[in-house]
Amino acid sequence: MTYCKSSGLTFGRNCSSILHVSVVVWMMRHFLLVALLFLCSDTTASPPLQGAGDGSVSVSDLKISGGLRFLSATRAELRWESNLSGSATVAYGVNRQLGTLVQSNSLGTSHSVVLENLIPGSDLHYRIAVRHESGRKISDYFVVEAAMNYRLPEISQQQRSGFPKSKRSPSFKQGIETWAEECGGIIVVHHAIAEDCLSALLEQQGLTILVIFEDEIKLNAFRKNWYASGIYGTHVTAQLAKDLPLEFANGVLVDVSALRQAIDWLSPSGSLLCVSNDQPKASAYRDVDFAWSNFADGLWLGVHSALEQLSKWDHQYGSPSNASFVNESLGGVDDTSDLEVRWLGRPGADFGIDRNPRMPAPLVVGGRLFHQGMNRMIAVDAFNGAILWSLEIPKLRRVNIPRDCGNWCADESRVYAAVEDQLWVINAATGEMLHTIEPPERYGSGFDWGFVATTANNLVGTVVPSGGIYEDFWDKPSWYDGINDAAASKVCGRNLMVFDKKYGDLRWQREADAILHSTITIHQDHIFFVEVKDPGLDQSSSGRLSDSQIWSNASVVCVDLQSGEEKWVSAVPTSKSVEVIAFGLADDDQFILETSSNGQFHLASFDSATGKSRWTKSSKWSEDNHGGHMQHAVLMDGKIFLQPSILDASTGEILKTDTLGKRRGCATPIGAGGSIIYRGGTGPVSLWSLESEQPSEFARLRPSCWLSTIPAHGMLFSPEAGGGCSCGGWMECSIGFAPRRNRLPYAEPQD
């Protein structure tokens, strides 16, 4: 072996081997790295030069807010906002050597680039550099785990060349592609038209095509043929029609002869495409109300309005009213034995934070389940669990929600996520980060976006001093279960602001010394909250207040949602104790303030219209640890459920106590009409029947701390969010349950 001193590399017999192809590749990578260092001047190697405008490099001056969305197994879109304008470059690779550069086309503060040629199975490392007028600026390293790319493997051109050729018209093929792109997820195709449709369907990334057969011999022949293509089991699979589950498919593509059974497979959010020369007859749908339109040459599109009639869980406690109940009764089910698994799968425990230090709740709206993990979010189809998209957002994390509020909400078309000082508006169907909304200019550096809620036409938010949001998740203090430790301090906003939802314009704002995030409640045109009047707080940089700073100067305030006009102010019942939590709930008649101290929950009801006191009541804790002392009440059907008691919501009278099932663990209960859903005596997902007053449970399915199991869309969703907890019994997967239903006999295709 000969050692080339000039390069520091070891080669073969002599240094002439430097012209070997592998070395040329190394030199190219080395050149890219040198170019990156010239651009960014890696500050991990040496401290940056001081000064501004002298060409120095600085990390601390550059602030990046954004996220990464995988487009395929080998491509990803990176979208971010920077506090500094200028040309931007992203360097990325499989480790900190990076090696590949891509330039943003923008010279402003908003940027978007596509990272190409990613290596499946390898983590992605990247940094962002900006050439600003004050000097070159470079971000910290960002790392995305390879396992978080849920996109299917790409289909090669060689594989596509073996696909069956359609004899249909180009407009027919184009119609199939357009429809499939809108559907996403899982598409059912009847075998009679599979050859005409599969090549067009497989043009769309991320789809799973399920071909159905009535004949097992034909089914096995199809499986054998497509297995040889190398894509069976990922992009294409097949099944006997009689074995398909109910209401699961995002799209169903059938010949008119097989129309009769299609309604059983189609999810409430799905659409049906029928191959027919004439409009299908309504009678084929067993009196189900479908609207038909001529979609393309020989294709008829059928949709129904079932999704609009389904309940949704679009905020932390169900809705901005914080009732922990969204009028979802699961079809009257009050026993776990009457629920069946409709789907199970990803994400698993590696998606989240170990133990889950009381993170934001998942959301269900528009046929999609949105779930947060470790600085990431994911969207799966609510009816079949298919992964629709995922985002890696380095600054997303928020914990200790009982002393704060959720950092996101959603409607049928958008997800709204608070990330540092910006509110990201995200396309709910695709995960594309569309744009940001920023607080008023007065709240620039030094403030973050705190509370967020959506109504029909408005977005409601607050700002909180930077550092006020809880983010720590490691070690015992980050269990957030204490009564009077630092983690019991409440996160408070410095204003209340309302934006026009369509255009993002600020409609009005109310400045405040402090507003307790956990008490902000919106019902109809009222916004209720606890406000602290203390001018001295304006000089404080902290976004968290202890009880001694809150209750001596606190009031309950009601303002008009549309105008910001103050409707009334009422005194908070005095308390000299440390309040573990403070929550707000509302219905048509009242706002209820819930606090907790000295072994009891304290409830105070205020008239919605006048603010006058209606009633006050205290109810004992079930225990002073593992969340027993910080339960969020359920306001449902004229009653308040606050373990272990049931109260009359109109009078505060305790109707029953020690009847709700024995709880265990750090979760908080929610309502489902005829039952309370909670963590039962041994820790799993449990239902307490309000009729029989008996519990039932899913053995060893342990949900997370605080709130991760929610009822909506006629189903019960429990995405994995508690892996790593010492309690054990982790779910390891996400599950969608639905009430058991009697299936109609399979109907053979009609001639």
mmCIF file of N, CA and C in Angstrom, residues 343-451:
data_model
loop_
_atom_site.group_PDB
_atom_site.id
_atom_site.type_symbol
_atom_site.label_atom_id
_atom_site.label_comp_id
_atom_site.label_asym_id
_atom_site.label_seq_id
_atom_site.Cartn_x
_atom_site.Cartn_y
_atom_site.Cartn_z
ATOM 1 N N TRP A 343 -59.539 -0.602 11.495
ATOM 2 C CA TRP A 343 -58.191 -0.607 10.924
ATOM 3 C C TRP A 343 -57.166 -0.490 12.046
ATOM 4 N N LEU A 344 -55.950 -0.928 11.778
ATOM 5 C CA LEU A 344 -54.826 -0.700 12.689
ATOM 6 C C LEU A 344 -53.551 -0.601 11.862
ATOM 7 N N GLY A 345 -52.578 0.123 12.413
ATOM 8 C CA GLY A 345 -51.330 0.291 11.676
ATOM 9 C C GLY A 345 -50.524 1.454 12.183
ATOM 10 N N ARG A 346 -49.920 2.189 11.272
ATOM 11 C CA ARG A 346 -49.038 3.285 11.632
ATOM 12 C C ARG A 346 -49.843 4.546 11.951
ATOM 13 N N PRO A 347 -49.191 5.504 12.667
ATOM 14 C CA PRO A 347 -47.824 5.427 13.182
ATOM 15 C C PRO A 347 -47.727 4.612 14.459
ATOM 16 N N GLY A 348 -46.515 4.120 14.706
ATOM 17 C CA GLY A 348 -46.253 3.347 15.904
ATOM 18 C C GLY A 348 -45.583 4.192 16.964
ATOM 19 N N ALA A 349 -44.990 3.519 17.945
ATOM 20 C CA ALA A 349 -44.444 4.216 19.104
ATOM 21 C C ALA A 349 -43.246 5.096 18.758
ATOM 22 N N ASP A 350 -42.499 4.769 17.695
ATOM 23 C CA ASP A 350 -41.321 5.563 17.366
ATOM 24 C C ASP A 350 -41.684 6.933 16.805
ATOM 25 N N PHE A 351 -42.956 7.146 16.499
ATOM 26 C CA PHE A 351 -43.398 8.421 15.948
ATOM 27 C C PHE A 351 -43.443 9.518 17.021
ATOM 28 N N GLY A 352 -43.726 9.121 18.251
ATOM 29 C CA GLY A 352 -43.998 10.098 19.303
ATOM 30 C C GLY A 352 -42.842 10.313 20.255
ATOM 31 N N ILE A 353 -43.162 10.979 21.371
ATOM 32 C CA ILE A 353 -42.206 11.202 22.448
ATOM 33 C C ILE A 353 -42.409 10.106 23.489
ATOM 34 N N ASP A 354 -41.328 9.482 23.941
ATOM 35 C CA ASP A 354 -41.453 8.457 24.968
ATOM 36 C C ASP A 354 -42.266 8.977 26.152
ATOM 37 N N ARG A 355 -43.248 8.178 26.552
ATOM 38 C CA ARG A 355 -44.085 8.433 27.718
ATOM 39 C C ARG A 355 -45.175 9.461 27.441
ATOM 40 N N ASN A 356 -45.003 10.320 26.487
ATOM 41 C CA ASN A 356 -45.958 11.375 26.153
ATOM 42 C C ASN A 356 -46.205 12.299 27.340
ATOM 43 N N PRO A 357 -45.457 13.379 27.437
ATOM 44 C CA PRO A 357 -45.601 14.316 28.561
ATOM 45 C C PRO A 357 -46.791 15.259 28.379
ATOM 46 N N ARG A 358 -47.966 14.652 28.203
ATOM 47 C CA ARG A 358 -49.230 15.400 28.066
ATOM 48 C C ARG A 358 -49.181 16.345 26.871
ATOM 49 N N MET A 359 -49.173 15.726 25.694
ATOM 50 C CA MET A 359 -49.082 16.439 24.420
ATOM 51 C C MET A 359 -50.465 16.823 23.905
ATOM 52 N N PRO A 360 -50.532 17.579 22.795
ATOM 53 C CA PRO A 360 -51.822 17.933 22.209
ATOM 54 C C PRO A 360 -52.594 16.706 21.745
ATOM 55 N N ALA A 361 -53.919 16.805 21.777
ATOM 56 C CA ALA A 361 -54.793 15.718 21.352
ATOM 57 C C ALA A 361 -54.784 15.588 19.833
ATOM 58 N N PRO A 362 -55.086 14.395 19.316
ATOM 59 C CA PRO A 362 -55.291 14.263 17.873
ATOM 60 C C PRO A 362 -56.567 14.978 17.459
ATOM 61 N N LEU A 363 -56.729 15.163 16.147
ATOM 62 C CA LEU A 363 -57.903 15.826 15.587
ATOM 63 C C LEU A 363 -58.520 14.920 14.534
ATOM 64 N N VAL A 364 -59.846 14.986 14.382
ATOM 65 C CA VAL A 364 -60.542 14.244 13.332
ATOM 66 C C VAL A 364 -61.554 15.184 12.690
ATOM 67 N N VAL A 365 -61.355 15.445 11.416
ATOM 68 C CA VAL A 365 -62.262 16.321 10.683
ATOM 69 C C VAL A 365 -62.063 16.070 9.189
ATOM 70 N N GLY A 366 -63.141 16.153 8.417
ATOM 71 C CA GLY A 366 -63.044 16.013 6.971
ATOM 72 C C GLY A 366 -62.579 14.660 6.498
ATOM 73 N N GLY A 367 -62.844 13.605 7.286
ATOM 74 C CA GLY A 367 -62.428 12.266 6.884
ATOM 75 C C GLY A 367 -60.981 11.954 7.166
ATOM 76 N N ARG A 368 -60.295 12.823 7.924
ATOM 77 C CA ARG A 368 -58.876 12.624 8.199
ATOM 78 C C ARG A 368 -58.608 12.667 9.698
ATOM 79 N N LEU A 369 -57.672 11.841 10.133
ATOM 80 C CA LEU A 369 -57.180 11.842 11.506
ATOM 81 C C LEU A 369 -55.799 12.474 11.502
ATOM 82 N N PHE A 370 -55.632 13.564 12.266
ATOM 83 C CA PHE A 370 -54.350 14.251 12.385
ATOM 84 C C PHE A 370 -53.759 13.941 13.756
ATOM 85 N N HIS A 371 -52.470 13.631 13.776
ATOM 86 C CA HIS A 371 -51.830 13.183 15.010
ATOM 87 C C HIS A 371 -50.439 13.792 15.106
ATOM 88 N N GLN A 372 -50.050 14.212 16.320
ATOM 89 C CA GLN A 372 -48.727 14.793 16.541
ATOM 90 C C GLN A 372 -47.794 13.810 17.219
ATOM 91 N N GLY A 373 -46.505 13.932 16.872
ATOM 92 C CA GLY A 373 -45.471 13.138 17.507
ATOM 93 C C GLY A 373 -44.331 14.026 17.957
ATOM 94 N N MET A 374 -43.123 13.523 17.850
ATOM 95 C CA MET A 374 -41.925 14.253 18.270
ATOM 96 C C MET A 374 -41.545 15.270 17.195
ATOM 97 N N ASN A 375 -42.055 16.507 17.322
ATOM 98 C CA ASN A 375 -41.804 17.542 16.318
ATOM 99 C C ASN A 375 -42.230 17.088 14.926
ATOM 100 N N ARG A 376 -43.377 16.456 14.858
ATOM 101 C CA ARG A 376 -43.889 16.001 13.568
ATOM 102 C C ARG A 376 -45.397 15.841 13.654
ATOM 103 N N MET A 377 -46.043 15.835 12.516
ATOM 104 C CA MET A 377 -47.470 15.554 12.444
ATOM 105 C C MET A 377 -47.736 14.652 11.255
ATOM 106 N N ILE A 378 -48.849 13.945 11.339
ATOM 107 C CA ILE A 378 -49.206 13.000 10.288
ATOM 108 C C ILE A 378 -50.708 13.056 10.060
ATOM 109 N N ALA A 379 -51.113 12.784 8.841
ATOM 110 C CA ALA A 379 -52.525 12.685 8.496
ATOM 111 C C ALA A 379 -52.787 11.293 7.944
ATOM 112 N N VAL A 380 -53.762 10.609 8.522
ATOM 113 C CA VAL A 380 -54.160 9.300 8.014
ATOM 114 C C VAL A 380 -55.640 9.344 7.691
ATOM 115 N N ASP A 381 -56.064 8.501 6.786
ATOM 116 C CA ASP A 381 -57.484 8.434 6.462
ATOM 117 C C ASP A 381 -58.238 7.882 7.664
ATOM 118 N N ALA A 382 -59.288 8.577 8.070
ATOM 119 C CA ALA A 382 -60.010 8.184 9.270
ATOM 120 C C ALA A 382 -60.690 6.831 9.131
ATOM 121 N N PHE A 383 -61.023 6.423 7.922
ATOM 122 C CA PHE A 383 -61.831 5.226 7.745
ATOM 123 C C PHE A 383 -61.035 3.982 7.374
ATOM 124 N N ASN A 384 -59.756 4.144 6.991
ATOM 125 C CA ASN A 384 -58.974 2.949 6.676
ATOM 126 C C ASN A 384 -57.531 3.008 7.187
ATOM 127 N N GLY A 385 -57.108 4.127 7.766
ATOM 128 C CA GLY A 385 -55.771 4.223 8.336
ATOM 129 C C GLY A 385 -54.661 4.456 7.333
ATOM 130 N N ALA A 386 -54.997 4.633 6.050
ATOM 131 C CA ALA A 386 -53.957 4.883 5.051
ATOM 132 C C ALA A 386 -53.268 6.209 5.340
ATOM 133 N N ILE A 387 -51.945 6.218 5.267
ATOM 134 C CA ILE A 387 -51.191 7.443 5.515
ATOM 135 C C ILE A 387 -51.315 8.350 4.298
ATOM 136 N N LEU A 388 -51.776 9.561 4.545
ATOM 137 C CA LEU A 388 -51.970 10.528 3.473
ATOM 138 C C LEU A 388 -50.748 11.427 3.310
ATOM 139 N N TRP A 389 -50.178 11.885 4.409
ATOM 140 C CA TRP A 389 -48.977 12.712 4.365
ATOM 141 C C TRP A 389 -48.409 12.840 5.769
ATOM 142 N N SER A 390 -47.158 13.291 5.841
ATOM 143 C CA SER A 390 -46.538 13.578 7.134
ATOM 144 C C SER A 390 -45.606 14.774 6.976
ATOM 145 N N LEU A 391 -45.418 15.503 8.070
ATOM 146 C CA LEU A 391 -44.551 16.678 8.082
ATOM 147 C C LEU A 391 -43.582 16.582 9.246
ATOM 148 N N GLU A 392 -42.321 16.894 8.992
ATOM 149 C CA GLU A 392 -41.315 17.018 10.032
ATOM 150 C C GLU A 392 -41.125 18.509 10.301
ATOM 151 N N ILE A 393 -41.519 18.967 11.510
ATOM 152 C CA ILE A 393 -41.477 20.392 11.855
ATOM 153 C C ILE A 393 -40.630 20.550 13.120
ATOM 154 N N PRO A 394 -39.368 20.954 12.995
ATOM 155 C CA PRO A 394 -38.444 20.941 14.138
ATOM 156 C C PRO A 394 -38.909 21.729 15.359
ATOM 157 N N LYS A 395 -39.715 22.761 15.201
ATOM 158 C CA LYS A 395 -40.100 23.618 16.319
ATOM 159 C C LYS A 395 -41.547 23.400 16.759
ATOM 160 N N LEU A 396 -42.150 22.287 16.414
ATOM 161 C CA LEU A 396 -43.578 22.083 16.665
ATOM 162 C C LEU A 396 -43.890 21.732 18.111
ATOM 163 N N ARG A 397 -42.983 21.074 18.815
ATOM 164 C CA ARG A 397 -43.301 20.406 20.075
ATOM 165 C C ARG A 397 -43.915 21.330 21.123
ATOM 166 N N ARG A 398 -45.001 20.834 21.768
ATOM 167 C CA ARG A 398 -45.616 21.506 22.909
ATOM 168 C C ARG A 398 -46.117 20.434 23.866
ATOM 169 N N VAL A 399 -45.820 20.588 25.162
ATOM 170 C CA VAL A 399 -46.206 19.600 26.172
ATOM 171 C C VAL A 399 -46.835 20.321 27.372
ATOM 172 N N ASN A 400 -47.200 19.531 28.397
ATOM 173 C CA ASN A 400 -47.873 20.061 29.586
ATOM 174 C C ASN A 400 -49.119 20.850 29.196
ATOM 175 N N ILE A 401 -49.926 20.259 28.342
ATOM 176 C CA ILE A 401 -51.129 20.915 27.833
ATOM 177 C C ILE A 401 -52.103 21.303 28.954
ATOM 178 N N PRO A 402 -52.231 20.549 30.072
ATOM 179 C CA PRO A 402 -53.156 20.997 31.124
ATOM 180 C C PRO A 402 -52.842 22.390 31.670
ATOM 181 N N ARG A 403 -51.587 22.846 31.545
ATOM 182 C CA ARG A 403 -51.230 24.191 32.010
ATOM 183 C C ARG A 403 -51.069 25.159 30.839
ATOM 184 N N ASP A 404 -51.513 24.736 29.662
ATOM 185 C CA ASP A 404 -51.378 25.570 28.471
ATOM 186 C C ASP A 404 -52.604 25.343 27.585
ATOM 187 N N CYS A 405 -52.406 25.120 26.316
ATOM 188 C CA CYS A 405 -53.498 24.859 25.376
ATOM 189 C C CYS A 405 -52.911 24.114 24.190
ATOM 190 N N GLY A 406 -53.767 23.544 23.363
ATOM 191 C CA GLY A 406 -53.293 22.877 22.160
ATOM 192 C C GLY A 406 -52.638 23.867 21.208
ATOM 193 N N ASN A 407 -51.711 23.367 20.398
ATOM 194 C CA ASN A 407 -51.015 24.240 19.450
ATOM 195 C C ASN A 407 -51.511 24.066 18.025
ATOM 196 N N TRP A 408 -52.679 23.408 17.866
ATOM 197 C CA TRP A 408 -53.214 23.259 16.517
ATOM 198 C C TRP A 408 -54.717 23.055 16.553
ATOM 199 N N CYS A 409 -55.342 23.222 15.398
ATOM 200 C CA CYS A 409 -56.748 22.938 15.187
ATOM 201 C C CYS A 409 -56.921 22.712 13.696
ATOM 202 N N ALA A 410 -58.116 22.345 13.263
ATOM 203 C CA ALA A 410 -58.298 22.012 11.851
ATOM 204 C C ALA A 410 -59.739 22.232 11.439
ATOM 205 N N ASP A 411 -59.937 22.398 10.133
ATOM 206 C CA ASP A 411 -61.269 22.340 9.547
ATOM 207 C C ASP A 411 -61.210 21.399 8.350
ATOM 208 N N GLU A 412 -62.234 21.399 7.512
ATOM 209 C CA GLU A 412 -62.299 20.420 6.423
ATOM 210 C C GLU A 412 -61.188 20.591 5.390
ATOM 211 N N SER A 413 -60.602 21.762 5.277
ATOM 212 C CA SER A 413 -59.616 21.986 4.224
ATOM 213 C C SER A 413 -58.238 22.398 4.716
ATOM 214 N N ARG A 414 -58.109 22.832 5.993
ATOM 215 C CA ARG A 414 -56.842 23.346 6.473
ATOM 216 C C ARG A 414 -56.514 22.833 7.875
ATOM 217 N N VAL A 415 -55.216 22.721 8.149
ATOM 218 C CA VAL A 415 -54.710 22.517 9.503
ATOM 219 C C VAL A 415 -53.963 23.786 9.889
ATOM 220 N N TYR A 416 -54.194 24.269 11.114
ATOM 221 C CA TYR A 416 -53.560 25.498 11.594
ATOM 222 C C TYR A 416 -52.652 25.122 12.765
ATOM 223 N N ALA A 417 -51.351 25.328 12.599
ATOM 224 C CA ALA A 417 -50.375 24.878 13.600
ATOM 225 C C ALA A 417 -49.490 26.039 14.032
ATOM 226 N N ALA A 418 -49.413 26.270 15.351
ATOM 227 C CA ALA A 418 -48.557 27.320 15.911
ATOM 228 C C ALA A 418 -47.130 26.799 16.012
ATOM 229 N N VAL A 419 -46.210 27.468 15.355
ATOM 230 C CA VAL A 419 -44.793 27.104 15.369
ATOM 231 C C VAL A 419 -43.992 28.362 15.666
ATOM 232 N N GLU A 420 -43.472 28.444 16.881
ATOM 233 C CA GLU A 420 -42.784 29.637 17.352
ATOM 234 C C GLU A 420 -43.656 30.867 17.143
ATOM 235 N N ASP A 421 -43.194 31.872 16.388
ATOM 236 C CA ASP A 421 -43.934 33.125 16.280
ATOM 237 C C ASP A 421 -44.873 33.176 15.082
ATOM 238 N N GLN A 422 -45.142 32.011 14.477
ATOM 239 C CA GLN A 422 -45.982 31.986 13.283
ATOM 240 C C GLN A 422 -47.063 30.923 13.393
ATOM 241 N N LEU A 423 -48.154 31.179 12.677
ATOM 242 C CA LEU A 423 -49.199 30.183 12.532
ATOM 243 C C LEU A 423 -49.134 29.656 11.105
ATOM 244 N N TRP A 424 -48.766 28.373 10.977
ATOM 245 C CA TRP A 424 -48.678 27.770 9.650
ATOM 246 C C TRP A 424 -50.056 27.299 9.207
ATOM 247 N N VAL A 425 -50.413 27.639 7.981
ATOM 248 C CA VAL A 425 -51.656 27.178 7.366
ATOM 249 C C VAL A 425 -51.283 26.052 6.402
ATOM 250 N N ILE A 426 -51.831 24.857 6.642
ATOM 251 C CA ILE A 426 -51.405 23.642 5.947
ATOM 252 C C ILE A 426 -52.591 23.035 5.207
ATOM 253 N N ASN A 427 -52.380 22.627 3.973
ATOM 254 C CA ASN A 427 -53.419 21.952 3.199
ATOM 255 C C ASN A 427 -53.739 20.611 3.854
ATOM 256 N N ALA A 428 -54.986 20.432 4.294
ATOM 257 C CA ALA A 428 -55.349 19.225 5.035
ATOM 258 C C ALA A 428 -55.299 17.982 4.169
ATOM 259 N N ALA A 429 -55.481 18.119 2.866
ATOM 260 C CA ALA A 429 -55.501 16.959 1.971
ATOM 261 C C ALA A 429 -54.103 16.497 1.589
ATOM 262 N N THR A 430 -53.153 17.439 1.440
ATOM 263 C CA THR A 430 -51.837 17.090 0.909
ATOM 264 C C THR A 430 -50.687 17.301 1.885
ATOM 265 N N GLY A 431 -50.893 18.099 2.932
ATOM 266 C CA GLY A 431 -49.807 18.422 3.843
ATOM 267 C C GLY A 431 -48.928 19.561 3.375
ATOM 268 N N GLU A 432 -49.257 20.174 2.251
ATOM 269 C CA GLU A 432 -48.454 21.293 1.762
ATOM 270 C C GLU A 432 -48.566 22.473 2.730
ATOM 271 N N MET A 433 -47.424 23.029 3.132
ATOM 272 C CA MET A 433 -47.400 24.205 3.993
ATOM 273 C C MET A 433 -47.626 25.426 3.113
ATOM 274 N N LEU A 434 -48.824 25.997 3.201
ATOM 275 C CA LEU A 434 -49.244 27.011 2.238
ATOM 276 C C LEU A 434 -48.658 28.383 2.539
ATOM 277 N N HIS A 435 -48.855 28.866 3.752
ATOM 278 C CA HIS A 435 -48.362 30.190 4.118
ATOM 279 C C HIS A 435 -48.451 30.333 5.627
ATOM 280 N N THR A 436 -47.993 31.465 6.141
ATOM 281 C CA THR A 436 -48.038 31.717 7.580
ATOM 282 C C THR A 436 -48.844 32.981 7.867
ATOM 283 N N ILE A 437 -49.366 33.051 9.086
ATOM 284 C CA ILE A 437 -49.999 34.263 9.610
ATOM 285 C C ILE A 437 -49.181 34.685 10.820
ATOM 286 N N GLU A 438 -48.834 35.953 10.865
ATOM 287 C CA GLU A 438 -47.992 36.449 11.945
ATOM 288 C C GLU A 438 -48.773 37.396 12.845
ATOM 289 N N PRO A 439 -48.423 37.464 14.126
ATOM 290 C CA PRO A 439 -49.065 38.417 15.036
ATOM 291 C C PRO A 439 -48.794 39.849 14.603
ATOM 292 N N PRO A 440 -49.502 40.817 15.194
ATOM 293 C CA PRO A 440 -49.237 42.226 14.873
ATOM 294 C C PRO A 440 -47.764 42.574 15.069
ATOM 295 N N GLU A 441 -47.302 43.591 14.342
ATOM 296 C CA GLU A 441 -45.881 43.945 14.332
ATOM 297 C C GLU A 441 -45.337 44.237 15.724
ATOM 298 N N ARG A 442 -46.189 44.734 16.596
ATOM 299 C CA ARG A 442 -45.715 45.054 17.947
ATOM 300 C C ARG A 442 -45.109 43.822 18.611
ATOM 301 N N TYR A 443 -45.647 42.653 18.286
ATOM 302 C CA TYR A 443 -45.166 41.410 18.894
ATOM 303 C C TYR A 443 -44.206 40.729 17.924
ATOM 304 N N GLY A 444 -43.054 41.274 17.782
ATOM 305 C CA GLY A 444 -42.051 40.710 16.894
ATOM 306 C C GLY A 444 -41.152 39.759 17.653
ATOM 307 N N SER A 445 -39.878 40.057 17.647
ATOM 308 C CA SER A 445 -38.911 39.220 18.351
ATOM 309 C C SER A 445 -39.236 39.176 19.834
ATOM 310 N N GLY A 446 -39.177 37.989 20.401
ATOM 311 C CA GLY A 446 -39.438 37.835 21.825
ATOM 312 C C GLY A 446 -40.811 37.312 22.158
ATOM 313 N N PHE A 447 -41.644 37.037 21.127
ATOM 314 C CA PHE A 447 -42.976 36.489 21.361
ATOM 315 C C PHE A 447 -43.233 35.308 20.434
ATOM 316 N N ASP A 448 -44.012 34.335 20.930
ATOM 317 C CA ASP A 448 -44.432 33.184 20.140
ATOM 318 C C ASP A 448 -45.945 33.161 20.038
ATOM 319 N N TRP A 449 -46.433 32.399 19.054
ATOM 320 C CA TRP A 449 -47.877 32.210 18.909
ATOM 321 C C TRP A 449 -48.318 31.186 19.949
ATOM 322 N N GLY A 450 -49.321 31.529 20.772
ATOM 323 C CA GLY A 450 -49.753 30.643 21.851
ATOM 324 C C GLY A 450 -51.006 29.859 21.524
ATOM 325 N N PHE A 451 -52.163 30.418 21.872
ATOM 326 C CA PHE A 451 -53.457 29.769 21.656
ATOM 327 C C PHE A 451 -53.843 29.856 20.179
#
